[in-house]
Amino acid sequence: MHELHGKAAIVTGASRGIGAATAAALADAGVSVILAARSESQIRHNADVIREKGGQAEAVTCDVSKYKDVQALISHCESTFGRMDLLINNAGVIDPIGHLSTSDPDTWADAADINFKGVYFGMRAALPIMMSQNKGVIVNVGSGAAHSPLEGWSHYCASKAATHMLTRCADKEVAETGVRVVSLSPGTVATEMQVLIKASGINPVSQLDPSDHIDPQWPAKAIVWLCTEDAAEFSGTEVSLRDQIIRDRIGLA
Ligand code: NAP
């Protein structure tokens, strides 16, 4: 039986891409999963697929940029499964791609609210529960863009850098309690986000060939592993899936 069997998890941004793959991978490991995103029909469908395969899953609509939504999401997990063990802060957006000097302040700020404040909101709502249990894992999905400035991505690079620092700060505050906070930088992954990036034509990432991207199953597998005790030594850090040592450790080719 998998070490995570019987635990309860929330995956944000589970309507497609990395989040959908992660929810399915956690369910395969025997975790009861709440799939959260704004697209109700997609998360319902993904939860149905998990249940048809014998897993436990629920769909909850949530806009992570709204704290009320995030609080309700965490409460739903506790009331449905009687526990709250794992939080995967995965929801994120790449739009609006464009130069800072011509950016629309509202949409730029919306992206920051989702990519950065959404992660803070998830941690703010989940940490008191996890700390009272002296147990729990939060995985924040980061990006290499946190460390490499890219033309047209000021909102994205800045919000991922902020999320990286949130991970490190949270670890300083909770490591002693038994709660782990860690980040995954997945590399480039074949999802809708990369389709939008390609269409923009801005910066070298848009020039990559779709075959350069890894399958969403890879970060999903990495996130499941980060939730296990085997990955405890990485708390407070950003684990990169470009790192061959990490790939070997997880068993990815
Ligand atoms: P994706 O296919 O575009 O999926 C993004 C997910 O985030 C969707 O499920 C979307 O669902 C959800 N989302 C967006 N805004 C939301 C909001 N306000 N509230 C709740 N959910 C929201 O992209 P992806 O590639 O899987 O990205 C997942 C994560 O990986 C992101 O944090 C991204 O920055 C990170 N990442 C991706 C890559 C890559 O190459 N793909 C590389 C590095 C990091 P709804 O639209 O239904 O709400």
XYZ file of C-alpha atoms and ligand atoms in Angstrom:
301
model
C 0.000 0.000 0.000
C 1.263 3.477 -0.865
C 2.516 5.609 2.042
C -0.067 8.310 1.162
C -3.038 5.913 1.218
C -5.964 7.358 3.230
C -4.734 10.958 3.205
C -6.813 13.886 1.940
C -5.525 16.388 -0.606
C -6.563 19.533 -2.416
C -5.180 20.235 -5.882
C -5.810 23.719 -7.249
C -5.852 24.219 -11.007
C -7.094 20.652 -11.434
C -9.286 21.302 -14.469
C -6.471 20.450 -16.890
C -2.705 20.150 -17.346
C -0.401 19.483 -14.406
C -3.180 19.838 -11.829
C -5.482 17.293 -13.488
C -2.591 14.820 -13.832
C -1.572 15.384 -10.201
C -5.093 14.804 -8.895
C -5.250 11.510 -10.820
C -1.785 10.445 -9.610
C -2.646 11.201 -5.981
C -5.901 9.247 -6.315
C -3.922 6.316 -7.755
C -1.823 6.445 -4.564
C -5.011 6.047 -2.484
C -5.414 9.739 -1.592
C -8.900 11.284 -1.375
C -8.701 14.320 -3.624
C -10.550 17.589 -4.002
C -10.126 19.028 -7.469
C -10.409 22.819 -7.510
C -10.538 25.322 -10.384
C -12.934 27.846 -11.916
C -14.163 25.560 -14.748
C -16.856 23.553 -13.010
C -17.650 21.091 -15.810
C -13.978 20.173 -16.296
C -13.252 19.482 -12.626
C -16.513 17.527 -12.323
C -15.510 15.433 -15.325
C -11.996 14.827 -13.934
C -13.442 13.812 -10.551
C -15.897 11.440 -12.280
C -13.013 9.771 -14.134
C -11.134 9.246 -10.848
C -14.242 7.781 -9.160
C -14.895 5.462 -12.131
C -11.409 4.061 -11.539
C -12.282 3.402 -7.872
C -10.671 6.522 -6.381
C -12.209 9.120 -4.076
C -12.645 12.563 -5.595
C -14.771 15.687 -5.273
C -14.930 18.777 -7.440
C -15.139 22.233 -5.846
C -15.221 25.431 -7.892
C -12.779 27.954 -6.553
C -11.060 31.107 -7.731
C -7.769 31.039 -5.816
C -7.451 34.814 -6.065
C -10.447 35.109 -3.700
C -9.664 34.267 -0.083
C -13.319 33.448 0.697
C -13.266 30.780 -2.038
C -10.028 29.304 -0.714
C -11.288 29.213 2.877
C -14.459 27.434 1.718
C -12.357 24.972 -0.261
C -10.215 24.026 2.738
C -13.313 23.732 4.971
C -14.952 21.490 2.370
C -11.972 19.140 2.482
C -12.105 18.910 6.280
C -15.865 18.366 6.384
C -15.909 15.841 3.528
C -12.877 13.737 4.366
C -12.459 14.619 8.060
C -8.873 15.702 7.435
C -6.611 17.906 5.355
C -3.149 16.475 4.745
C -1.845 17.746 1.420
C -2.282 21.032 -0.429
C -1.007 21.349 -3.987
C -0.943 25.057 -4.889
C -0.798 24.529 -8.649
C -3.271 27.047 -10.176
C -1.513 29.567 -12.364
C -1.802 31.725 -15.471
C 0.661 33.025 -18.070
C -1.627 35.656 -19.615
C -1.324 38.574 -20.203
C 1.970 38.056 -22.085
C 3.364 41.442 -23.115
C 5.661 44.295 -22.269
C 5.398 46.005 -18.904
C 5.278 49.473 -20.496
C 2.085 48.686 -22.423
C 0.490 46.253 -19.962
C -3.049 46.648 -18.698
C -2.732 47.285 -14.941
C -5.902 45.311 -14.137
C -5.040 42.101 -16.023
C -1.393 42.285 -14.892
C -2.583 42.532 -11.303
C -5.125 39.710 -11.842
C -2.288 37.383 -12.878
C -0.282 38.357 -9.806
C -3.366 37.751 -7.636
C -3.703 34.199 -9.004
C -0.031 33.195 -9.193
C 1.174 34.816 -5.979
C -1.695 35.765 -3.678
C -3.501 32.523 -4.556
C -0.562 30.563 -3.143
C -0.478 32.731 -0.018
C -4.246 32.300 0.439
C -3.925 28.511 0.225
C -1.116 28.442 2.763
C -2.888 30.914 5.074
C -6.027 28.792 5.154
C -4.320 25.374 5.376
C -1.403 25.996 7.742
C -3.395 26.401 10.988
C -5.057 23.024 10.354
C -1.810 21.294 9.421
C 0.052 22.858 12.348
C -2.634 21.661 14.767
C -2.119 18.142 13.354
C 1.702 18.523 13.485
C 1.581 17.057 10.013
C 0.903 18.080 6.444
C 2.627 18.912 3.172
C 2.169 21.934 0.939
C 3.623 21.787 -2.571
C 3.786 25.119 -4.388
C 4.216 24.761 -8.131
C 6.973 27.174 -9.062
C 8.899 27.858 -12.240
C 12.393 28.470 -13.532
C 10.933 31.890 -14.439
C 11.336 32.783 -10.761
C 15.077 33.005 -11.362
C 15.355 33.958 -15.061
C 13.880 37.243 -16.288
C 11.995 36.802 -19.569
C 10.681 39.410 -22.005
C 6.901 39.770 -21.807
C 6.570 37.737 -18.611
C 7.123 40.389 -15.893
C 3.896 39.398 -14.081
C 4.765 35.688 -14.275
C 8.476 35.917 -13.356
C 7.751 38.308 -10.484
C 4.879 36.233 -9.080
C 6.840 32.971 -9.294
C 9.822 34.653 -7.572
C 7.453 35.834 -4.854
C 6.036 32.325 -4.495
C 9.556 30.933 -4.160
C 10.205 33.305 -1.264
C 6.834 32.426 0.318
C 7.903 28.773 0.315
C 11.186 29.612 2.009
C 9.588 31.918 4.601
C 6.847 29.415 5.431
C 9.433 26.701 5.980
C 11.253 28.917 8.520
C 7.990 29.305 10.429
C 6.599 25.763 10.344
C 9.472 23.303 9.944
C 9.554 22.675 13.708
C 5.854 21.768 13.727
C 6.222 18.791 11.396
C 4.556 20.581 8.481
C 6.539 20.632 5.224
C 6.390 23.326 2.545
C 8.243 22.703 -0.703
C 8.191 23.949 -4.278
C 8.454 22.144 -7.613
C 9.880 23.791 -10.724
C 8.606 21.446 -13.424
C 10.560 22.608 -16.488
C 8.478 23.065 -19.633
C 5.379 20.873 -19.719
C 3.027 20.090 -22.610
C -0.111 21.892 -21.378
C -2.441 24.656 -22.532
C -0.051 27.153 -20.942
C 2.650 26.212 -23.451
C 0.127 26.569 -26.310
C -0.504 30.169 -25.198
C 3.241 30.789 -24.867
C 3.894 29.457 -28.395
C 1.109 31.617 -29.837
C 2.606 34.763 -28.248
C 5.862 34.502 -30.225
C 7.604 36.469 -27.460
C 10.894 35.327 -25.860
C 12.879 32.107 -26.373
C 10.383 29.861 -24.554
C 7.830 30.514 -27.321
C 10.354 29.222 -29.867
C 10.618 25.786 -28.271
C 9.285 22.854 -30.225
C 6.285 21.145 -28.572
C 8.361 17.949 -28.492
C 10.764 19.701 -26.076
C 8.121 19.686 -23.335
C 7.647 16.898 -20.812
C 4.353 15.121 -20.258
C 2.205 16.414 -17.339
C 2.492 12.924 -15.799
C 6.105 13.767 -14.910
C 5.418 16.721 -12.608
C 2.413 14.774 -11.277
C 4.704 11.927 -10.278
C 7.177 14.412 -8.789
C 4.460 16.067 -6.707
C 3.273 12.708 -5.330
C 6.880 11.962 -4.390
C 7.318 15.387 -2.735
C 4.356 14.508 -0.518
C 6.178 11.424 0.811
C 8.729 11.239 3.630
C 11.425 10.326 1.105
C 11.411 13.986 -0.016
C 11.473 15.478 3.514
C 15.046 16.717 3.105
C 13.881 19.183 0.404
C 11.529 21.179 2.672
C 11.822 24.919 2.136
C 13.531 24.503 -1.220
C 12.559 24.494 -4.871
C 13.081 21.099 -6.451
C 13.732 21.247 -10.198
C 12.511 18.510 -12.490
C 15.313 19.488 -14.889
C 17.734 18.076 -12.315
C 18.800 14.592 -13.393
C 19.487 13.591 -9.779
C 15.866 14.389 -8.915
C 14.588 12.550 -12.003
C 16.611 9.485 -11.040
C 15.353 9.704 -7.470
C 11.717 9.708 -8.684
C 12.320 7.040 -11.305
C 11.725 9.226 -14.363
C 13.689 8.311 -17.478
P -2.785 25.045 -17.600
O -2.969 23.801 -18.358
O -3.088 26.346 -18.232
O -3.632 24.890 -16.238
C -3.733 25.956 -15.333
C -4.730 25.570 -14.270
O -4.851 26.664 -13.334
C -6.110 25.281 -14.831
O -6.658 24.177 -14.191
C -6.878 26.550 -14.470
O -8.253 26.229 -14.287
C -6.231 26.914 -13.139
N -6.469 28.290 -12.756
C -6.098 29.407 -13.418
N -6.552 30.479 -12.750
C -7.211 30.040 -11.656
C -7.891 30.664 -10.588
N -8.011 32.008 -10.496
N -8.439 29.885 -9.617
C -8.352 28.531 -9.700
N -7.726 27.880 -10.678
C -7.164 28.636 -11.649
O -1.295 25.199 -17.072
P -0.266 24.167 -16.426
O 0.896 24.151 -17.297
O -0.916 22.900 -16.031
O 0.131 25.011 -15.129
C 0.015 24.529 -13.811
C 1.081 25.203 -12.961
O 2.380 24.841 -13.431
C 1.036 26.721 -12.984
O 1.288 27.241 -11.699
C 2.181 27.100 -13.909
O 2.682 28.377 -13.661
C 3.167 25.998 -13.570
N 4.201 25.780 -14.598
C 3.858 25.327 -15.827
C 4.859 25.117 -16.771
C 4.572 24.609 -18.164
O 5.505 24.542 -18.992
N 3.351 24.214 -18.487
C 6.193 25.395 -16.449
C 6.502 25.859 -15.172
C 5.488 26.036 -14.251
P -9.481 27.210 -14.610
O -9.093 28.043 -15.790
O -10.572 26.245 -14.871
O -9.694 27.989 -13.365
